[in-house]
mmCIF file of C-alpha atoms and ligand atoms in Angstrom:
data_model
loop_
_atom_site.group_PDB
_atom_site.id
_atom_site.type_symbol
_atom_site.label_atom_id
_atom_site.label_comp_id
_atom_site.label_asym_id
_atom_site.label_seq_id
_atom_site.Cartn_x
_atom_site.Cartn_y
_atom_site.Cartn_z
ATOM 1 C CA UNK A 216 0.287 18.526 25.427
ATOM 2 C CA UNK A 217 -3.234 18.950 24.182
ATOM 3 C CA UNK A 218 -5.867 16.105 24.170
ATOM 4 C CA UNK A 219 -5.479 16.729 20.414
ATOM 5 C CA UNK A 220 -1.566 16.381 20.130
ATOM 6 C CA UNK A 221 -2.281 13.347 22.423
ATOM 7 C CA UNK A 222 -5.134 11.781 20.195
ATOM 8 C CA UNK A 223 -2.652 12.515 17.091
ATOM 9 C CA UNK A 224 0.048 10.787 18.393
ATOM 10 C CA UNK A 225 -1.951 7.466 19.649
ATOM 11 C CA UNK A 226 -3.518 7.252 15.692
ATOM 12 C CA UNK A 227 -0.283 7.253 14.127
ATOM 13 C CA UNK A 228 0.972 4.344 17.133
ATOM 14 C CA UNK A 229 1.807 1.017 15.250
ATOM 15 C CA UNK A 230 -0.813 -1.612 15.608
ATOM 16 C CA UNK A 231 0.805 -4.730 13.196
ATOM 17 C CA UNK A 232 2.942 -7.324 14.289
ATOM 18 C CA UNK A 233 6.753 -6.820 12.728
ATOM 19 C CA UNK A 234 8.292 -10.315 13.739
ATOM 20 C CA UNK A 235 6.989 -13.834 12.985
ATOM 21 C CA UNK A 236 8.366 -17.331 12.960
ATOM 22 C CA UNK A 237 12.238 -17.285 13.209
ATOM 23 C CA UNK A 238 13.740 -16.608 9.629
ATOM 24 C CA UNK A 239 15.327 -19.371 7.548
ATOM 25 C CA UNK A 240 19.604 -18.647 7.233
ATOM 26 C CA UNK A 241 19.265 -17.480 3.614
ATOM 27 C CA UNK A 242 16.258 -15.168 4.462
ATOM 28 C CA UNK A 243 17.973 -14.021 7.164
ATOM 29 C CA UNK A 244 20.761 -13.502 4.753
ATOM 30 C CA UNK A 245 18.315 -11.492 2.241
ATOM 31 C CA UNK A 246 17.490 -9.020 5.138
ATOM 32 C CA UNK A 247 21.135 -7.902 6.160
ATOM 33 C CA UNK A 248 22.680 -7.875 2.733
ATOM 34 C CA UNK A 249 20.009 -7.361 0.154
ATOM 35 C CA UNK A 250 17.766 -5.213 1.986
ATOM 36 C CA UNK A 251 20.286 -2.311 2.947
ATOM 37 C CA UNK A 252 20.665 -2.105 -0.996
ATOM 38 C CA UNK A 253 16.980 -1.312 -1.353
ATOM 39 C CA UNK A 254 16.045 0.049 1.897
ATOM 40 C CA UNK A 255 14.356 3.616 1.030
ATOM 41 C CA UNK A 256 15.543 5.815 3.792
ATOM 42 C CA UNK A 257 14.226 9.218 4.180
ATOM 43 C CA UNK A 258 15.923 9.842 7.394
ATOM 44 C CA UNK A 259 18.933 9.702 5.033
ATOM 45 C CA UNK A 260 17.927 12.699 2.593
ATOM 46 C CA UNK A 261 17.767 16.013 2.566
ATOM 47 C CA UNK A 262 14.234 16.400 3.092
ATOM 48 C CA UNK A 263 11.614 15.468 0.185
ATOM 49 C CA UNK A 264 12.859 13.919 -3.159
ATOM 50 C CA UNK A 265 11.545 12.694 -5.860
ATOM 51 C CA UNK A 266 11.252 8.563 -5.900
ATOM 52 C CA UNK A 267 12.296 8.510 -9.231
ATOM 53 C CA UNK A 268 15.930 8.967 -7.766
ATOM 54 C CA UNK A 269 16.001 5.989 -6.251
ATOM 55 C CA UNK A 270 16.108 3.723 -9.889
ATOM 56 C CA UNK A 271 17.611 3.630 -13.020
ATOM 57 C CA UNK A 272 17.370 6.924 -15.436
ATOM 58 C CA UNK A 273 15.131 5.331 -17.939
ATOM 59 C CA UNK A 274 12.584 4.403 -15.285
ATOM 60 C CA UNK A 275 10.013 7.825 -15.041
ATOM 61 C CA UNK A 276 6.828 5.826 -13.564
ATOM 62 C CA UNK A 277 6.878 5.158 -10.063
ATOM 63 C CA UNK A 278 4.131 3.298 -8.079
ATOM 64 C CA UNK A 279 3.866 2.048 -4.567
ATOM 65 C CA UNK A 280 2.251 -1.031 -3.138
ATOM 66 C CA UNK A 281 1.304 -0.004 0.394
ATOM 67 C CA UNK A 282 1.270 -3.399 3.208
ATOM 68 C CA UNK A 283 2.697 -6.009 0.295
ATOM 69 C CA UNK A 284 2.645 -8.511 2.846
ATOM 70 C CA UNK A 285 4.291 -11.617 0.827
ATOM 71 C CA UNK A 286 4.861 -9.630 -1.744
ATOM 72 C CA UNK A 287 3.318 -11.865 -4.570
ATOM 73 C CA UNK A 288 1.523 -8.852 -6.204
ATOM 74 C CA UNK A 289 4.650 -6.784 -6.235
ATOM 75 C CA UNK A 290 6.840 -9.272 -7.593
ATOM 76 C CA UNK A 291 4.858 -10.087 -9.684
ATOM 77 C CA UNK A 292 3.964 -6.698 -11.060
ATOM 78 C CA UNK A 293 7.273 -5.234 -11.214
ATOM 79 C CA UNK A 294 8.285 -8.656 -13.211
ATOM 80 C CA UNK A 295 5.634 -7.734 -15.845
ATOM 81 C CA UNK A 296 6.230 -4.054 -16.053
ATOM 82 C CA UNK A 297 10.227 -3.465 -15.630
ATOM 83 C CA UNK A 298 10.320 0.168 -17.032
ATOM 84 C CA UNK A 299 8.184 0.936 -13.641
ATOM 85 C CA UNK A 300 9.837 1.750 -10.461
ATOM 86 C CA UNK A 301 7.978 0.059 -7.675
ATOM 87 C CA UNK A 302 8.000 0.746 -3.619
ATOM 88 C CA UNK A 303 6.921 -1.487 -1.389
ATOM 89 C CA UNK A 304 6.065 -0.811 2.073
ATOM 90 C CA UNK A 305 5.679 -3.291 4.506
ATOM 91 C CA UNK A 306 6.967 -3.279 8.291
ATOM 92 C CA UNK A 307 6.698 -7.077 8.921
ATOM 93 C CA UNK A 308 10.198 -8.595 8.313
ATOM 94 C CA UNK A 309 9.113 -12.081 7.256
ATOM 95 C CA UNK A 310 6.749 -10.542 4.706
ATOM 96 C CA UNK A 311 9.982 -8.238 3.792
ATOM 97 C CA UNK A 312 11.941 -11.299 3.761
ATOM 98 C CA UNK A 313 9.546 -13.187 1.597
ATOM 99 C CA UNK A 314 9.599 -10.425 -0.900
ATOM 100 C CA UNK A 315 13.542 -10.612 -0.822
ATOM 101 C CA UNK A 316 13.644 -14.155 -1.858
ATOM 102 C CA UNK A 317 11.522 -13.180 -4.947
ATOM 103 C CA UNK A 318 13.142 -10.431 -6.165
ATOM 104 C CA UNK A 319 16.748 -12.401 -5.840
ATOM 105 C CA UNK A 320 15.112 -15.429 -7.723
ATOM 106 C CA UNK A 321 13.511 -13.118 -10.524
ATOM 107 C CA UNK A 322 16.482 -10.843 -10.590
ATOM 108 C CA UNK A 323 14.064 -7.850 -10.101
ATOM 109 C CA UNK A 324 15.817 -4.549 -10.616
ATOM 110 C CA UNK A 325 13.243 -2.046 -9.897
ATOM 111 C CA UNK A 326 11.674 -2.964 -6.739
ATOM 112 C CA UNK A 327 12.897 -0.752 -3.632
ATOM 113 C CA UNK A 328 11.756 -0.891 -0.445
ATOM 114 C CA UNK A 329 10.136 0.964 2.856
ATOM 115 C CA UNK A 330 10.526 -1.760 5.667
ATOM 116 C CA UNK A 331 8.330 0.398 8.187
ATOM 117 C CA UNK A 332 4.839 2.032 8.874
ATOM 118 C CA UNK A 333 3.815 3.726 5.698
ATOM 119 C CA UNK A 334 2.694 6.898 7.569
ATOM 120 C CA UNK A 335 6.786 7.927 8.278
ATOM 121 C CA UNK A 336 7.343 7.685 4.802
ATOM 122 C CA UNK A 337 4.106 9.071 2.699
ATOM 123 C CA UNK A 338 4.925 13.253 4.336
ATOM 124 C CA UNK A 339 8.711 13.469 2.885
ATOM 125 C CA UNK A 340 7.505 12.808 -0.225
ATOM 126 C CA UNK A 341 6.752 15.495 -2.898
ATOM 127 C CA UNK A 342 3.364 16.313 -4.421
ATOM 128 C CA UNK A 343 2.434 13.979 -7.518
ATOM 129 C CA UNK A 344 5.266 11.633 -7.542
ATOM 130 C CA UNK A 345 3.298 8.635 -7.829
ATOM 131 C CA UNK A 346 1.782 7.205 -10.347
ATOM 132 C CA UNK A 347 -0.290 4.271 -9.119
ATOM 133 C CA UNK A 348 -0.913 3.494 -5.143
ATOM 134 C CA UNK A 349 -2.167 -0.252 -4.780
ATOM 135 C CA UNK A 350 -3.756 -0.817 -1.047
ATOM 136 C CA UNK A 351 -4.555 -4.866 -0.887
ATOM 137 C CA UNK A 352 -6.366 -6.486 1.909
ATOM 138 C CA UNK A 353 -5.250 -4.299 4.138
ATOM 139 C CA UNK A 354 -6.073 -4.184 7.875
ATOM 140 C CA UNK A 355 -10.119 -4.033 8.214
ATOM 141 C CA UNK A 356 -10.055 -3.286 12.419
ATOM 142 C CA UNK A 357 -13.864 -3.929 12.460
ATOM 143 C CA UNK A 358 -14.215 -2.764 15.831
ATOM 144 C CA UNK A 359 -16.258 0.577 15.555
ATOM 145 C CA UNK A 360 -13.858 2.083 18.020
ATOM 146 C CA UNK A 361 -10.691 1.125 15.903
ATOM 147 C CA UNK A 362 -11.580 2.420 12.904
ATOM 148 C CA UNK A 363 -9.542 5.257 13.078
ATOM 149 C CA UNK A 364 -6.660 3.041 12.346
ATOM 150 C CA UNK A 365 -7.993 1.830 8.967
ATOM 151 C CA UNK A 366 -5.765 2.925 6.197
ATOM 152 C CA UNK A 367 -8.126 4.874 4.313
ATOM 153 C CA UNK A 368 -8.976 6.721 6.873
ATOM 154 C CA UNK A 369 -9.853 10.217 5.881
ATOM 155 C CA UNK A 370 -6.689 11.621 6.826
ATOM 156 C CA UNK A 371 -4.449 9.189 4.929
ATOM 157 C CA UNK A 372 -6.501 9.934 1.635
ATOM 158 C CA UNK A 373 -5.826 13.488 1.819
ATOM 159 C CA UNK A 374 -2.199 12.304 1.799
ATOM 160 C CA UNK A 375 -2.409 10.113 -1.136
ATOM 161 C CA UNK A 376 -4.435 12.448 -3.291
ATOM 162 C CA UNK A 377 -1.217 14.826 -2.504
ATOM 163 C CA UNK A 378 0.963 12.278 -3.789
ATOM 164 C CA UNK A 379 -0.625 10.517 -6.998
ATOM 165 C CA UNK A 380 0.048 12.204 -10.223
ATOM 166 C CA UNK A 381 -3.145 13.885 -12.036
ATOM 167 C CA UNK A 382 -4.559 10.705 -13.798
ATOM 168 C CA UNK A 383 -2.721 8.577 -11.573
ATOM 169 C CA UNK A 384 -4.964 5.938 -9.905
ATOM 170 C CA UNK A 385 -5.611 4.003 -6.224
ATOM 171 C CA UNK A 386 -6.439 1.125 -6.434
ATOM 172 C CA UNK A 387 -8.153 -0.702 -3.050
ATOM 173 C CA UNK A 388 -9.366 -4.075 -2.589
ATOM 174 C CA UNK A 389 -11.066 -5.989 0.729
ATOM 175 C CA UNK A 390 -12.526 -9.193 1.593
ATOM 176 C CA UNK A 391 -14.835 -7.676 3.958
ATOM 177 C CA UNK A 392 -18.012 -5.842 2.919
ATOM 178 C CA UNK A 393 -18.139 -3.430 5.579
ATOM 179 C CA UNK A 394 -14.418 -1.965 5.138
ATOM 180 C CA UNK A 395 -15.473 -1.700 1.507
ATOM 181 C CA UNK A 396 -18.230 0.624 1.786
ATOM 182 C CA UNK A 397 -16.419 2.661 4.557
ATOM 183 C CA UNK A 398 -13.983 3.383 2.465
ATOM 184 C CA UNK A 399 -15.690 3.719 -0.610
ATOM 185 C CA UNK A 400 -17.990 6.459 1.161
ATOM 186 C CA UNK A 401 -14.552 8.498 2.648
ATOM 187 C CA UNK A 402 -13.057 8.144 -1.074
ATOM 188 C CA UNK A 403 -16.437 9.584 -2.648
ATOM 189 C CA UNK A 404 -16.053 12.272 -0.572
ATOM 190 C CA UNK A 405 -12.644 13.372 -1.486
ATOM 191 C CA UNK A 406 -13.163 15.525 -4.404
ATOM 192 C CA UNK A 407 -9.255 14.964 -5.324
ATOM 193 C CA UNK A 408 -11.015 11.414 -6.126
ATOM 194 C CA UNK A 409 -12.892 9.825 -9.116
ATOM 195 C CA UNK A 410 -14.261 6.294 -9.005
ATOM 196 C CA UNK A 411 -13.583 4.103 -12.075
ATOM 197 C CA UNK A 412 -17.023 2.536 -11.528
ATOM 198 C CA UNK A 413 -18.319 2.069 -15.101
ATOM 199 C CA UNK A 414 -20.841 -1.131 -14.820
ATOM 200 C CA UNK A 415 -23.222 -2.128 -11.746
ATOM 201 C CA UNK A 416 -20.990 -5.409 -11.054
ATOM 202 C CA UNK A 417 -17.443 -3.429 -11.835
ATOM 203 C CA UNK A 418 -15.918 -3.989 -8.029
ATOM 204 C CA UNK A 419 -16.597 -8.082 -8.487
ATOM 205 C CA UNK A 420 -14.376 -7.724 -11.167
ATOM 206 C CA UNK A 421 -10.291 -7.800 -10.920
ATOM 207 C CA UNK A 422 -8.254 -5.241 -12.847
ATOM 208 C CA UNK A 423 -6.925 -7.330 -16.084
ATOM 209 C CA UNK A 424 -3.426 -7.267 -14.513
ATOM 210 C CA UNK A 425 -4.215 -8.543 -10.914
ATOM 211 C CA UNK A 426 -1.932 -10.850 -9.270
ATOM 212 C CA UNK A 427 -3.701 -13.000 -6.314
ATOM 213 C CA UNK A 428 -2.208 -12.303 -3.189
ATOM 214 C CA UNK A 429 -1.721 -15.199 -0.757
ATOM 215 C CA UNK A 430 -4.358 -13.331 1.662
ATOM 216 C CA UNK A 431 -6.737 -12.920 -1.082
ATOM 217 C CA UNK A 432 -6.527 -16.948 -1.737
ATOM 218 C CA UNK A 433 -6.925 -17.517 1.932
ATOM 219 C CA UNK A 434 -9.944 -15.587 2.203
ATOM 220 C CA UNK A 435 -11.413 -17.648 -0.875
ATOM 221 C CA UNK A 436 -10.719 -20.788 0.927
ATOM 222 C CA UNK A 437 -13.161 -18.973 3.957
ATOM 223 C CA UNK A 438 -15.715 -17.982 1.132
ATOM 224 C CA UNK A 439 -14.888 -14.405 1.061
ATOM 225 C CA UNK A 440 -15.133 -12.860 -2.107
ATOM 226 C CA UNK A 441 -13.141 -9.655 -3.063
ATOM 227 C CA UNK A 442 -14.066 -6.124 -3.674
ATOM 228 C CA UNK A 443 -12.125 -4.183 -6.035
ATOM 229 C CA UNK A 444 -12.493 0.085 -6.009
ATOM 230 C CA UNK A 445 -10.366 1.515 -8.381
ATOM 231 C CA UNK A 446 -10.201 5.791 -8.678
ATOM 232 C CA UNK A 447 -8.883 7.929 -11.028
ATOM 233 C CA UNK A 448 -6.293 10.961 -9.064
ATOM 234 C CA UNK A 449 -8.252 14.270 -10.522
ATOM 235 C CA UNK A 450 -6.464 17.114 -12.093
ATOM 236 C CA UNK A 451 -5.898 19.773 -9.186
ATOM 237 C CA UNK A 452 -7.073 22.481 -11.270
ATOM 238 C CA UNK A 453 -10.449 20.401 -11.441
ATOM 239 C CA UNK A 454 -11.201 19.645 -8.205
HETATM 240 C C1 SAM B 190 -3.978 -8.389 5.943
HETATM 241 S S1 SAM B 190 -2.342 -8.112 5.429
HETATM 242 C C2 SAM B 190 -2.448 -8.191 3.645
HETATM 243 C C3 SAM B 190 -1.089 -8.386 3.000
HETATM 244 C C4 SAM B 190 -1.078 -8.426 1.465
HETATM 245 N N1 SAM B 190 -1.493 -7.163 0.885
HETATM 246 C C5 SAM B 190 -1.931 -9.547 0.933
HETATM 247 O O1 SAM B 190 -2.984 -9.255 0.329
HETATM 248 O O2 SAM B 190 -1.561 -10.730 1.111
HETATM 249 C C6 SAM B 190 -2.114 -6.359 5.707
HETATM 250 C C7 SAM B 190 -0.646 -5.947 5.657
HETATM 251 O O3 SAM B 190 -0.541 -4.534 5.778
HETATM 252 C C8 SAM B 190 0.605 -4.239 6.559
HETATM 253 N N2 SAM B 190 0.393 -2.907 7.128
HETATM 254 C C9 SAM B 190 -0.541 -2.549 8.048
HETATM 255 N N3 SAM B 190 -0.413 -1.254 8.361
HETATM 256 C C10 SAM B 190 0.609 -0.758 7.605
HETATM 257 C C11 SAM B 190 1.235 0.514 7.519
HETATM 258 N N4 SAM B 190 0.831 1.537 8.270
HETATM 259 N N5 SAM B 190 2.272 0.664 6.652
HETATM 260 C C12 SAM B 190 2.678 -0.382 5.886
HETATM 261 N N6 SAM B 190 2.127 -1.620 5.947
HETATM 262 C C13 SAM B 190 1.122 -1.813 6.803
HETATM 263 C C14 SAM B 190 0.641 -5.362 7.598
HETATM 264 O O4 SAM B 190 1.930 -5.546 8.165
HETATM 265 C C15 SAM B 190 0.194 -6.560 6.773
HETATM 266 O O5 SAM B 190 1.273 -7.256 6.197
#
């Protein structure tokens, strides 16, 4: 194998943590009876398809919520928007769980659900299915030498700019400063990519539909304020 296959298969290793504290029974309960009934499997299809398969007919707007952690922005989004399909990906089983619990309490119908590293999933996909791709907090690894891992890593924005819809947007937020401007320089530099910038302050300010997320409120509590990018997915016959 070449140092490059080798170096290709180390970035796409899994870093996170999939277990935490021992689930409750009815969580536990959630997982092996709810979960197989939303469980997006692509090992399962005939190569790619198009997520809007996976709801109801009337539902043609699909967006995807990438590390949902809790779940709290998920929920709550698909409860405020249920003519949009929404997939959630998120290998941590209590945060899975978590998620579970809301959907069964809010009797969400259009939430389904990747319970593993993004990175499988995103390839079997087809061109310009999605509509929105929401990236929250995710994982700053602030160590220089880590940084490869970072989710908007160069690589991983070539692959959602393949997947959101012309007009379609990605939305990103951080409490740290540093991952912020990283990413915001990679994203500027993908042509497939237009930020939504419109006023000097405009990443202080949440979307008008934002949902806190229980990270987001911890980092609050530390003093950390939140960055919000938001692009617009170019036409590909502009770009
Ligand atoms: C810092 S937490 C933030 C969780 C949530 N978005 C919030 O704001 O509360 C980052 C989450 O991303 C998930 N994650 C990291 N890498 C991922 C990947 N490759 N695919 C899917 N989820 C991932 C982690 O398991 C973790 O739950």
């Amino acid at each position: 194998m070449s140092v490059d296959a080798n170096r290709s298969e180390r970035d796409k290793r899994w870093y996170g943590r999939r277990f935490g504290r021992k689930l409750s029974a009815a969580r536990q309960r959630l997982v092996d009876e709810l979960l197989p009934q939303l469980r997006v499997n692509p090992a399962a299809d005939d190569g790619a398809r198009n997520p809007v398969d996976w709801f109801d007919p009337s539902i043609s707007e699909i967006r995807m919520e990438i590390g949902f952690g809790a779940g709290e922005h998920l929920a709550g989004q698909a409860a405020a928007h249920p003519g949009v399909g929404f997939i959630g990906c998120e290998p941590f089983v209590n945060g899975v769980a978590a998620l579970l619990d809301q959907i069964n309490r809010q009797d969400l119908s259009n939430i389904r659900i990747f319970d593993d590293d993004v990175r499988l999933l995103l390839p079997s996909l087809p061109d310009g299915c999605l509509n929105r791709m929401d990236i929250l907090f995710s994982d700053p690894w602030p160590k220089t030498r880590h940084h490869r891992r970072r989710i908007s890593d160069p690589g991983n924005l070539v692959q959602f700019a393949r997947l959101l819809a012309a007009g379609g947007e990605l939305r990103f937020a951080t409490d740290q400063v540093e991952f912020a401007s990283w990413t915001l320089e990679r994203m500027l530099r993908n042509t497939a990519f237009e930020w939504l910038a419109r006023r000097p302050d405009d990443w202080t300010r949440a979307p008008t539909d934002w949902i806190e997320t229980r990270y987001q409120q911890k980092a609050r509590a530390r003093g950390l304020g939140t960055t919000y990018l938001r692009f617009h997915r170019r036409r590909r016959e502009d770009v």
